[in-house]
Coordinates of C-alpha atoms in Angstrom, one line a residue:
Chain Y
X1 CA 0.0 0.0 0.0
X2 CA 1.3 3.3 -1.3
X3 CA 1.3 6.2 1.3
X4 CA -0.6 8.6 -1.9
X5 CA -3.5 5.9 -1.6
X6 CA -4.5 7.7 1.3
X7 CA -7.3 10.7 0.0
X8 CA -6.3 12.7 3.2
X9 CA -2.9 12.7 2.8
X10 CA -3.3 13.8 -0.9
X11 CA -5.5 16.2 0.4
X12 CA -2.9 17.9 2.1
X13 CA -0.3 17.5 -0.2
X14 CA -2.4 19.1 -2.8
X15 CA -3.2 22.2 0.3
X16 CA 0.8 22.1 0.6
X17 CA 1.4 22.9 -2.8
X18 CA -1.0 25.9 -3.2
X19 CA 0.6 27.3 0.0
X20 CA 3.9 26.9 -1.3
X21 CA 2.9 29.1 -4.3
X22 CA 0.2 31.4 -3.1
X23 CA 2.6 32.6 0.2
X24 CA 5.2 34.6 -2.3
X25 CA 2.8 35.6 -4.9
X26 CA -0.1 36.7 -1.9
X27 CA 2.4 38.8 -0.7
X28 CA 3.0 40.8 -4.1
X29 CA -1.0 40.8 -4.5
X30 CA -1.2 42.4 -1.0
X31 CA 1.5 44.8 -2.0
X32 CA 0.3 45.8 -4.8
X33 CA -2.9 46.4 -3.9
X34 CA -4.1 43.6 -6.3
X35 CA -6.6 41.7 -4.3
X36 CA -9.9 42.9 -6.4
X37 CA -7.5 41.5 -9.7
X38 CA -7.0 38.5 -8.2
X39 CA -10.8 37.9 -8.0
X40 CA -11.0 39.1 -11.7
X41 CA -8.4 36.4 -12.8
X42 CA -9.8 33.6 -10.6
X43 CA -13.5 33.8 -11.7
X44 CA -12.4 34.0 -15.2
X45 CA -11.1 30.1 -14.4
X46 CA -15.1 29.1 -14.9
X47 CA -15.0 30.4 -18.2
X48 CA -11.5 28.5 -18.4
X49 CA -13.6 25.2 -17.7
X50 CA -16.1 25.9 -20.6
X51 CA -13.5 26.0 -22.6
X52 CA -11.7 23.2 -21.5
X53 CA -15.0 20.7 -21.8
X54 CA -16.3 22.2 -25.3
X55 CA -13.0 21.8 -26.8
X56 CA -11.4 18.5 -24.8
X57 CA -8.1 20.5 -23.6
X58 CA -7.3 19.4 -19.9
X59 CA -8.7 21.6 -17.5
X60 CA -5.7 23.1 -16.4
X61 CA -4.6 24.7 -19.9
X62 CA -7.9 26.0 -20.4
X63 CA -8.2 27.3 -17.3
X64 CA -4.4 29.0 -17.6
X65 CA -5.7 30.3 -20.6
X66 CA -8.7 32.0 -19.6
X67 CA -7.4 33.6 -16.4
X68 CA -4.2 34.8 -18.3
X69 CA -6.5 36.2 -21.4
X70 CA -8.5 37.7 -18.2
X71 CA -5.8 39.3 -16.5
X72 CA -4.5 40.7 -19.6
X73 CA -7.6 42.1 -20.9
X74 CA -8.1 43.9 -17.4
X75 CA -4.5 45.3 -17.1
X76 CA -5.0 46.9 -20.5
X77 CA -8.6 48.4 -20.5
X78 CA -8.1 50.0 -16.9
X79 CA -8.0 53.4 -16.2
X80 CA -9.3 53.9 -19.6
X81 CA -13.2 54.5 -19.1
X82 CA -13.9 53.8 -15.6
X83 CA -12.2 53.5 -12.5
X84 CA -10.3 50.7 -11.8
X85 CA -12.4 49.2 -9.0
X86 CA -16.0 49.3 -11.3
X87 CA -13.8 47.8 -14.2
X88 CA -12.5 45.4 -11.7
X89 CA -16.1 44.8 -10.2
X90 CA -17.4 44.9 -14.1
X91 CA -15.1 42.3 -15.3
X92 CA -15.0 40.1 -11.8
X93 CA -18.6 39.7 -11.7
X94 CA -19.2 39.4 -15.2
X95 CA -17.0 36.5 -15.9
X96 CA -18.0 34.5 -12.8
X97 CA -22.2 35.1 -14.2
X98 CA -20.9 34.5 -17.5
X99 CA -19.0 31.5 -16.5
X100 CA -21.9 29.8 -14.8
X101 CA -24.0 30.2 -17.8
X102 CA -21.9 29.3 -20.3
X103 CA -21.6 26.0 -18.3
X104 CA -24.6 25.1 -17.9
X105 CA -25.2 25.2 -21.9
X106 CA -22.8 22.6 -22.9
X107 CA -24.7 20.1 -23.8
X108 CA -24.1 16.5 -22.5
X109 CA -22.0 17.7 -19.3
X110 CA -23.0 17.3 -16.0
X111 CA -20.6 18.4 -13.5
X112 CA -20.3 19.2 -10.2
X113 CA -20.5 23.6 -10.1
X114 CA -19.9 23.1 -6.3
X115 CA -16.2 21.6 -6.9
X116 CA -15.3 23.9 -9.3
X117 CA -16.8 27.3 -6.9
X118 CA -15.6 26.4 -3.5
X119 CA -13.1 22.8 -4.1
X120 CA -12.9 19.7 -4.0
X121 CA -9.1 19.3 -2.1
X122 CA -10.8 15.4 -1.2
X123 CA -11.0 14.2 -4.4
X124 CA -7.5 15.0 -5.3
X125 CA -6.0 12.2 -7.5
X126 CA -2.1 11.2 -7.9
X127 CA -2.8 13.4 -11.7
X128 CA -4.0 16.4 -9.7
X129 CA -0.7 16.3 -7.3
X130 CA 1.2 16.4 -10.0
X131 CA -0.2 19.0 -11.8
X132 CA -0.1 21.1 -8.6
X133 CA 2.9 20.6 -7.4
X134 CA 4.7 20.8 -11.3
X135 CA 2.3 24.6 -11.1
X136 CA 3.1 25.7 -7.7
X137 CA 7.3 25.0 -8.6
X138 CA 6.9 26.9 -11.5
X139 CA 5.1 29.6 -9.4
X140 CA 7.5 29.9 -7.0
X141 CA 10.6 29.4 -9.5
X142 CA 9.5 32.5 -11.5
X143 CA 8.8 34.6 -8.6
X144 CA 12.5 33.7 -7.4
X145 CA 13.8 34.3 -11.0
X146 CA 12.4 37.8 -10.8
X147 CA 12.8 38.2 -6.8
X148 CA 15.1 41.6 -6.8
X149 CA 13.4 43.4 -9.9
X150 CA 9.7 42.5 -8.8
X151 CA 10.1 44.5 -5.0
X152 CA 12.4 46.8 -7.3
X153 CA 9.0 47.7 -9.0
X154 CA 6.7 46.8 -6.7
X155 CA 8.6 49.9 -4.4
X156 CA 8.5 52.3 -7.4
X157 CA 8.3 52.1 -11.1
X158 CA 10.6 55.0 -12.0
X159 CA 13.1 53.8 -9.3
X160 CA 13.5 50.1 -10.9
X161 CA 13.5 52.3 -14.9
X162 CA 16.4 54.1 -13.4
X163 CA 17.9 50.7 -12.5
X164 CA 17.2 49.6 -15.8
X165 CA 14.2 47.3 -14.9
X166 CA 11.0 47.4 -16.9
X167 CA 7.9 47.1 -14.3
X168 CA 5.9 46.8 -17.5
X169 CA 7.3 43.2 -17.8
X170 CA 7.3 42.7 -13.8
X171 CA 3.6 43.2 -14.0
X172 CA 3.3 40.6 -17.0
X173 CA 5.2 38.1 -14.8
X174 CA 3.2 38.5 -11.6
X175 CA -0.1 38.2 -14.3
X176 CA 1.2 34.9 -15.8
X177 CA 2.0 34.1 -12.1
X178 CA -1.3 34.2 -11.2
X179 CA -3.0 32.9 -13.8
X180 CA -1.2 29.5 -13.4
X181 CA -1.9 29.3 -9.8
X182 CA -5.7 30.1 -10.2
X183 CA -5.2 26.9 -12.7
X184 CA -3.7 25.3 -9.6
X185 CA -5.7 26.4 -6.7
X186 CA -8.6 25.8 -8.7
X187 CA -8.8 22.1 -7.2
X188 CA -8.4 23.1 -4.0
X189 CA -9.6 25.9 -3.1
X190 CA -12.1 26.7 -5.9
X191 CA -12.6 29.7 -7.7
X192 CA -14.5 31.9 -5.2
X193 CA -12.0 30.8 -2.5
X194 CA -8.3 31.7 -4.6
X195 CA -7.7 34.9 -3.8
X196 CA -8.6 34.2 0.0
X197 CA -5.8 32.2 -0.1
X198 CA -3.7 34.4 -1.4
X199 CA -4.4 37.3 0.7
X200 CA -5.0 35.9 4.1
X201 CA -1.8 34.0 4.8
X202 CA 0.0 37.2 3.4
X203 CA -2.1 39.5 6.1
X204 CA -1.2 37.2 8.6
X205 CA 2.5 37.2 7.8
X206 CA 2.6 41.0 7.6
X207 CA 2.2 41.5 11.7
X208 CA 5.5 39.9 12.0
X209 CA 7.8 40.4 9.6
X210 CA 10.3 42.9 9.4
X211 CA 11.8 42.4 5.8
X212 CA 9.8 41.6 2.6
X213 CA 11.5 37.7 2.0
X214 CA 10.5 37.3 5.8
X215 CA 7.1 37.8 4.7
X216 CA 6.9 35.6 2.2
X217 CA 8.5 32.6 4.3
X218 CA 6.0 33.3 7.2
X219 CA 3.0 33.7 4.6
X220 CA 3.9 30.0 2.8
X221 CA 3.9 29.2 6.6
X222 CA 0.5 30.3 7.4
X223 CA -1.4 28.8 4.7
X224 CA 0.3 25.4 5.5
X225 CA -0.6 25.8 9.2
X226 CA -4.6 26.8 7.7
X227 CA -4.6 23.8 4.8
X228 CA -3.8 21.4 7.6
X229 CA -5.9 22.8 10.8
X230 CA -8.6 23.3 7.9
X231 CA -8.5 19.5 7.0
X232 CA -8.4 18.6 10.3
X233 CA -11.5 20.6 11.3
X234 CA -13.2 19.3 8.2
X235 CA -12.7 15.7 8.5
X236 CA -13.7 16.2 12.3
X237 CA -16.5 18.6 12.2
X238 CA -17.9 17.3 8.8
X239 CA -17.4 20.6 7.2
X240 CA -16.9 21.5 3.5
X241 CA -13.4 21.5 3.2
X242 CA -11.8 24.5 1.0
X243 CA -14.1 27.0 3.2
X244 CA -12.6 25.1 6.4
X245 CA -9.2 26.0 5.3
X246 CA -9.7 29.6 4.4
X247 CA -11.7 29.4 8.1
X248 CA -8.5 28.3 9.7
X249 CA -6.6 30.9 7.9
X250 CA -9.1 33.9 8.9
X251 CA -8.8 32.4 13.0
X252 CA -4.4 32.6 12.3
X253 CA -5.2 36.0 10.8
X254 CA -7.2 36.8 14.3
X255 CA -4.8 35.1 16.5
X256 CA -1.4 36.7 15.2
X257 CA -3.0 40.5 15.4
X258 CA -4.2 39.8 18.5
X259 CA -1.1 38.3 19.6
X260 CA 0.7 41.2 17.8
X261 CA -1.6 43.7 19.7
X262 CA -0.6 42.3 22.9
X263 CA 2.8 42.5 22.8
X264 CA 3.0 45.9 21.9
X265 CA 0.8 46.7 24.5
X266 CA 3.2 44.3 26.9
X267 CA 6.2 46.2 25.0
X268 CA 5.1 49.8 26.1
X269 CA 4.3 48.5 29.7
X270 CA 7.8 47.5 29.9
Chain G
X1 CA 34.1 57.5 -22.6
X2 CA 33.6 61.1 -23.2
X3 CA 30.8 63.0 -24.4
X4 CA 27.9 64.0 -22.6
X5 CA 26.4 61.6 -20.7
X6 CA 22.6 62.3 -21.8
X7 CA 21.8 64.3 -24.8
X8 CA 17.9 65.3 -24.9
X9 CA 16.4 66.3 -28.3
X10 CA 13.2 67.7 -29.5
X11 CA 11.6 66.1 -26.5
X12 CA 7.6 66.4 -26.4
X13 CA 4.6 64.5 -24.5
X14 CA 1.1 65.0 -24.4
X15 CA -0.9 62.5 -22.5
X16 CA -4.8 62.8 -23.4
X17 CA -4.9 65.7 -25.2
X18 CA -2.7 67.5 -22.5
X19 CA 0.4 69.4 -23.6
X20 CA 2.9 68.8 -21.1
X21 CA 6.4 69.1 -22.9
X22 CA 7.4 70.5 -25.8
X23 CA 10.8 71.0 -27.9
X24 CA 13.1 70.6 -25.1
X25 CA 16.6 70.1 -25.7
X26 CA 18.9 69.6 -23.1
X27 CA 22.6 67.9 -22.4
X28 CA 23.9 67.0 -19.0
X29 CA 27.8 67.0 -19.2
X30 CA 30.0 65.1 -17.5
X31 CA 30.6 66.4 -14.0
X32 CA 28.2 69.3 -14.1
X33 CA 25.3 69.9 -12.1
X34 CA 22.6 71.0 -13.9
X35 CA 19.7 71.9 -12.0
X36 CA 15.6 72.6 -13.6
X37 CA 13.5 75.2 -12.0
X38 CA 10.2 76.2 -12.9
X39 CA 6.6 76.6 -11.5
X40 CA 4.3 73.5 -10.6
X41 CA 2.9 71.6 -13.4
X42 CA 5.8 73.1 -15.4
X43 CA 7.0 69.1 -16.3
X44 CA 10.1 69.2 -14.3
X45 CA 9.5 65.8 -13.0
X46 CA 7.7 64.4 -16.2
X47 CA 11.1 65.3 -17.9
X48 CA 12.9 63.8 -14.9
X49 CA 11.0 60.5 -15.9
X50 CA 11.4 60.9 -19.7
X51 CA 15.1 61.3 -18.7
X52 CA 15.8 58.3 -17.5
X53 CA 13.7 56.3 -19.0
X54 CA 9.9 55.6 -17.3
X55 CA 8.5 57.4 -19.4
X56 CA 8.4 57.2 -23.1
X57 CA 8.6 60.1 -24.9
X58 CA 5.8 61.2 -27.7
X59 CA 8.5 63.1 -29.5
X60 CA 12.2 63.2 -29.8
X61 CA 14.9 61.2 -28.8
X62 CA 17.1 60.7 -25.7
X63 CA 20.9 59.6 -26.3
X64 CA 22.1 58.3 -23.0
X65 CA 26.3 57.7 -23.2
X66 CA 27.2 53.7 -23.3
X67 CA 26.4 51.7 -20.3
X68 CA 25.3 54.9 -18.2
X69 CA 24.7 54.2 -14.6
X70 CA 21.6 56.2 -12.9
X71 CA 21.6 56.9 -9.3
X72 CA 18.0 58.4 -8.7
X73 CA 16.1 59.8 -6.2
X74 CA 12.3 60.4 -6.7
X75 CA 9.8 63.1 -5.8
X76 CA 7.4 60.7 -3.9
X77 CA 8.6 56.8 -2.8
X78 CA 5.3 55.6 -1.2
X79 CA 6.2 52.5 0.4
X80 CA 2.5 50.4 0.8
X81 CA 2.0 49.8 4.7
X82 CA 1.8 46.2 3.8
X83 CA 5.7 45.8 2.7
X84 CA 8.1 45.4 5.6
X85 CA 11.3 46.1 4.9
X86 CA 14.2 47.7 6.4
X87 CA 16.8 50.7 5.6
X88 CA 19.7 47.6 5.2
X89 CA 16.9 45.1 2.6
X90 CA 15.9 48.4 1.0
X91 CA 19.9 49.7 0.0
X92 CA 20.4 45.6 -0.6
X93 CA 17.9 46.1 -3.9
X94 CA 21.1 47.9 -5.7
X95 CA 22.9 45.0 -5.2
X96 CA 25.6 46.5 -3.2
X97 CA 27.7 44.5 -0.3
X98 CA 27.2 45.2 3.6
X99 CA 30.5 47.6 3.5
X100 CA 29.5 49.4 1.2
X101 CA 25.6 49.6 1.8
X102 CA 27.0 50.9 5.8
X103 CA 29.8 53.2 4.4
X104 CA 26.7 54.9 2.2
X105 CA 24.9 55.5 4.9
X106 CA 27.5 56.8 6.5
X107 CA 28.8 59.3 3.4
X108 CA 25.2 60.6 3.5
X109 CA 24.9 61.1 7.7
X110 CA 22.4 58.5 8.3
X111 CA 24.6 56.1 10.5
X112 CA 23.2 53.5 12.3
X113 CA 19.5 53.7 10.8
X114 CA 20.2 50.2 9.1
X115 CA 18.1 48.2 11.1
X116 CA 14.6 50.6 10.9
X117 CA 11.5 49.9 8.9
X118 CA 11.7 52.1 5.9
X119 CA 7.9 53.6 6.8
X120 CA 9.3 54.4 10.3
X121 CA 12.1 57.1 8.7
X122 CA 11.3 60.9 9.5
X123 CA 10.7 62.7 6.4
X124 CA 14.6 63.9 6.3
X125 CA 15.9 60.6 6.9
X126 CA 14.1 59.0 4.3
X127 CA 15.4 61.5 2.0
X128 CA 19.1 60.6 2.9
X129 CA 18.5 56.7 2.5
X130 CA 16.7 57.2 -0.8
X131 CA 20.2 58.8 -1.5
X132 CA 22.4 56.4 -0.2
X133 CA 20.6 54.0 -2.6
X134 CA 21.2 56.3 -5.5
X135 CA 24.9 56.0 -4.3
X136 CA 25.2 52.3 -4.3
X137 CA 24.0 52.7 -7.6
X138 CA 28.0 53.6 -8.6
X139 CA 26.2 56.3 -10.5
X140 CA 27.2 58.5 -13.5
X141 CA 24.4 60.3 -13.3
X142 CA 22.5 61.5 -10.2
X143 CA 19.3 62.8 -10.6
X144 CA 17.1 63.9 -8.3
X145 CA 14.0 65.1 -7.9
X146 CA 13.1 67.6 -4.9
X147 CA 15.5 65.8 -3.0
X148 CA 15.9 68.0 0.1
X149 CA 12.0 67.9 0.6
X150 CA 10.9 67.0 3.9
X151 CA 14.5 68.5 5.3
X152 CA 14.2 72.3 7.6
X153 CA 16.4 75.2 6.3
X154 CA 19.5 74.4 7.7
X155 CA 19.2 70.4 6.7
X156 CA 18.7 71.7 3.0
X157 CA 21.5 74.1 2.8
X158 CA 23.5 71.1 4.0
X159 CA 21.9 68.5 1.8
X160 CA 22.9 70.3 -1.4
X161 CA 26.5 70.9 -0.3
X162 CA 26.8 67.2 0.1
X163 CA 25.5 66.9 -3.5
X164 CA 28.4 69.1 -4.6
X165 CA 31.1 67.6 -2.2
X166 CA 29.7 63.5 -3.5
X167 CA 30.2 65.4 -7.1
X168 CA 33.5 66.0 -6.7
X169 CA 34.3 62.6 -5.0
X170 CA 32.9 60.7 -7.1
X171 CA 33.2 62.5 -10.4
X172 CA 29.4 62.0 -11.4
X173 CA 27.2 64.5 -13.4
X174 CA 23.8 66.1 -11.3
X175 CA 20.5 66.5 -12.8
X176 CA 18.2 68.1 -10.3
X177 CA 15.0 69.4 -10.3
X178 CA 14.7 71.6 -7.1
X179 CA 12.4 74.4 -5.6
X180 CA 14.8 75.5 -3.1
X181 CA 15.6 78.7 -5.7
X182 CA 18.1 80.4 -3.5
X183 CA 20.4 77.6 -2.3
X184 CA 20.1 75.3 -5.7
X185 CA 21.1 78.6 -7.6
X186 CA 24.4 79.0 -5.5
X187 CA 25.2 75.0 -6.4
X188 CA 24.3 74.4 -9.7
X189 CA 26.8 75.3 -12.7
X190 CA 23.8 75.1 -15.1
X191 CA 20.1 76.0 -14.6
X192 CA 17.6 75.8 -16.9
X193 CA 14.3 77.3 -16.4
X194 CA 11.1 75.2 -17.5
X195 CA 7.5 76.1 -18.0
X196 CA 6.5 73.1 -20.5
X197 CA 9.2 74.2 -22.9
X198 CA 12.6 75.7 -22.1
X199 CA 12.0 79.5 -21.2
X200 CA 16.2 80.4 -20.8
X201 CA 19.1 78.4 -19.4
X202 CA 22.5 79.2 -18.4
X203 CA 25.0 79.8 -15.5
X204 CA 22.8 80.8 -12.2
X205 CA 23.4 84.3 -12.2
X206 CA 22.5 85.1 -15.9
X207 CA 19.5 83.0 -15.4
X208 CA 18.2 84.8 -12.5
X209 CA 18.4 87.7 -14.5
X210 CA 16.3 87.2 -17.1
X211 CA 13.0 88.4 -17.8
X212 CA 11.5 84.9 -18.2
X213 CA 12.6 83.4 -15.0
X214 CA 11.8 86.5 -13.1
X215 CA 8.4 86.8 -14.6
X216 CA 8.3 83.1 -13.9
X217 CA 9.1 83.6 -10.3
X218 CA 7.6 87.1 -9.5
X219 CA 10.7 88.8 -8.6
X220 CA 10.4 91.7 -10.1
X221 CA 11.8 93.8 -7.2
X222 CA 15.5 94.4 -7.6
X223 CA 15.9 93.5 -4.2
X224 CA 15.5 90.5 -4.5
X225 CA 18.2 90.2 -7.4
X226 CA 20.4 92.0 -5.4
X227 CA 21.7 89.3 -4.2
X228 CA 23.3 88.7 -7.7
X229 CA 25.2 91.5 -7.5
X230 CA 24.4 91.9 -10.9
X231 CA 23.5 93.7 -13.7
X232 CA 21.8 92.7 -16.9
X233 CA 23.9 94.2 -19.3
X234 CA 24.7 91.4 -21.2
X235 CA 24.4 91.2 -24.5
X236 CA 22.1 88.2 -26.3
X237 CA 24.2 87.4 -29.3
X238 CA 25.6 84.6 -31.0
X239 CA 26.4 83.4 -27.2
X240 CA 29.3 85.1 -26.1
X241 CA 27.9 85.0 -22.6
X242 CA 27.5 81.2 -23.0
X243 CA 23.4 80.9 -22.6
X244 CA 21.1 81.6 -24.6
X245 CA 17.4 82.2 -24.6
X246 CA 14.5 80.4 -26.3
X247 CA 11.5 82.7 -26.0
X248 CA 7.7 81.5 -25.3
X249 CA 6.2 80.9 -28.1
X250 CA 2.5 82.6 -27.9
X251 CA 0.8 79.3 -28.9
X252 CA 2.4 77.4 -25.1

């Protein structure tokens, strides 16, 4: 008996994974103030899924490709006619309505619309591992790639030009980024549930850290510590599991401010 | 290499509709501290950006000398909240070793802030961090943009005279765009005085003179020239005096 047999244990491999990818890029998307983009990439993933079933391409390429066509199309068309947040809003919304219906009018497919909105991290085969993990490592190796000029840009455009760094092309890397890991999370999380997992582990990590790659280590750290609690708490409580996990991570998120608050309070006493 | 280090020419952008620079042509020499005055909204800092390259220009070209280093400093660094990072990370970015990241600190009379959060800096100290990172930059080129802001009289007097003395140490050119009038006149070697196109350039005192930059700056009185100790008597040909000046054209 193989130790992958075990549906649990893929489970949290599969939670492992996203972690491992969604820690360093959350912490851009917090920085960057990119959380309402996030949500416009991941609901595009739906439409990804259409795609994917009308024209037999594995779910994770069409996916990729709708969240990446997505994320493009937004970066583009902002600023241009509305503010950012309605088009953000406009185009959020819109593809997660559109992806619903266009769904449910493929005819001859039945499939599960729960799974694909919130998860399905139980029903993670030995395929679905290794499309996570080979995602999440190519995640995390592009982010490393581009490590210096990314928080070059991410600080200030016209200080990275000066250095010779175009944040034109840090922004398209941090968009392919995130497309491939709304293609990854997708399993696990779901596509209402990605950017929560971005964003929350990130928040959490922020209380602590003092320097922007201690960040990212304590935010890969907080969404395992929530994939595993939230599994736990799942199998336990009989509780859907991708919302259990972003549960967990919202109680870390509590625990570490308060935790935070009370040593500074402590710290002034002193 | 010799040369200039960047040669500006023709330089124009409009961005929607909105005329912000036109026909500006400018060289920074090697060595030289060339400083841009003008009013708010005059483009000092969208040709600051054109300059070194954030911004694309809609006309013109920009010749930058062979493998020119940049060290800049910008008008507004707004680190987000959310980022933690310290004085020591944040002079890392260049790429610079420990030494040398402490001896910059150091140069620029910031010792011992290595270890504070960036957002924690008083306005002054920022400023001198954001130049010890233009430093590390081993630049050719220093520009900055309202660099002393944030610093009290005395702190700004001694800010730009630690621009000139890190000139002559170093040997780099300065491009600055100041509006610290008084002191940045006294420092500069070249001033050129914008209002969305070149209104005059030259040495500080012939500028200062000048119908356009006075007319710019409303000071008409002589008393407040008198500082100069100068007359305007000049003459505007074939530039003898080494300046020259491009008159407003009615249409700007």
């Amino acid at each position: 008996m193989n130790l992958l047999d075990d549906f649990f244990l893929r489970a949290v491999l599969g939670g492992l994974g996203v972690a491992a990818a969604s820690g360093p890029l959350g912490c851009f998307v917090v920085w960057r103030r990119m959380a309402y983009f996030g949500d416009a990439t991941a609901h595009a993933a739906l439409l990804g899924v259409t795609l994917a079933l009308a024209s037999n391409l594995p779910i994770v390429a069409g996916v990729s490709i709708a969240a990446l066509a997505m994320a493009l199309t937004v970066s583009i068309a902002t600023g241009r006619t509305y503010a950012m947040d309605t088009m953000l809003g406009v185009a959020s919304h819109g593809a997660l309505a559109l992806g619903m219906v266009a769904v449910s009018l493929l005819p001859n497919v039945r499939i599960d619309m729960m799974g694909f909105l919130f998860g399905d991290i139980l029903a993670i085969t030995r395929a679905d591992l290794g499309v996570i993990w080979g995602g999440a490592a190519i995640v995390a190796a592009l982010l490393a790639w581009r490590w210096r000029n990314l928080l070059l840009a991410t600080l200030n455009e016209d200080l990275a030009a000066s250095a010779g760094v175009d944040a034109g092309r840090e922004r398209l890397v941090l968009t392919l980024a995130l497309a491939l890991l709304v293609a990854v999370a997708l399993k696990v999380v779901g596509v209402l549930l990605i950017t929560a997992m971005l964003i929350i582990p990130a928040a959490a990590a922020r209380v602590h850290a003092r320097t922007p790659e201690a960040m990212v280590v304590q935010a890969v750290g907080m969404g395992a510590v929530s994939v595993v609690l939230g599994l736990q708490g799942s199998l336990r409580f009989d509780t859907p599991a991708g919302p259990s996990i972003v549960t967990a991570a919202m109680i870390l998120l509590l625990s570490v401010n308060l935790a935070g608050a009370l040593l500074r309070r402590a710290g002034r006493r002193a | 290499m010799s040369g200039p280090l960047l040669e500006a020419k023709g330089l124009g952008l409009a961005i929607g509709g909105h005329r912000i620079l036109s026909g500006v042509n400018l060289r920074v020499e090697r060595g030289e501290i060339l400083t841009i005055v003008g009013p708010n909204g005059s483009g000092k800092t969208t040709l600051l950006k054109l300059l070194i390259g954030a911004v694309r220009p809609g006309e013109g070209e920009i010749r930058r000398a062979r493998g020119l280093r940049i060290g800049y400093v910008p008008q507004r660094l707004a680190i987000d909240h959310t980022l933690p990072i310290t004085v020591e990370r944040f002079l890392g970015l260049t790429g610079a070793e420990a030494g040398a990241r402490r001896a910059a600190l150091v140069r620029v009379g910031s010792k011992g802030l290595q270890d504070r959060q960036m957002i924690d800096l008083s306005g002054g100290q920022f400023q001198r961090v954001l130049l010890a990172q233009a430093l590390l930059r081993k630049p050719d080129l220093l520009v900055l943009d309202e660099a002393a802001q944030g610093l009290d009289q005395p702190g700004i007097a001694q800010f730009y005279r630690l621009i000139e003395e890190i000139r002559s140490e170093i040997g780099c050119g300065v491009l600055m765009v100041s509006h610290d009038l008084h002191v940045v006149m006294s420092a500069s070697d070249r001033v050129i005085c914008l209002n969305g196109h070149i209104c005059c350039e030259g040495t500080p005192l012939v500028v200062s003179t000048t119908p356009e930059y006075r007319a710019l700056f409303g000071l008409g009185s002589e008393g407040a020239l008198a500082l100069y100790q100068h007359k305007h008597d000049h003459s505007h040909g074939d530039g003898a005096t080494g300046h020259h000046h491009l008159h407003a054209d009615p249409g700007a």
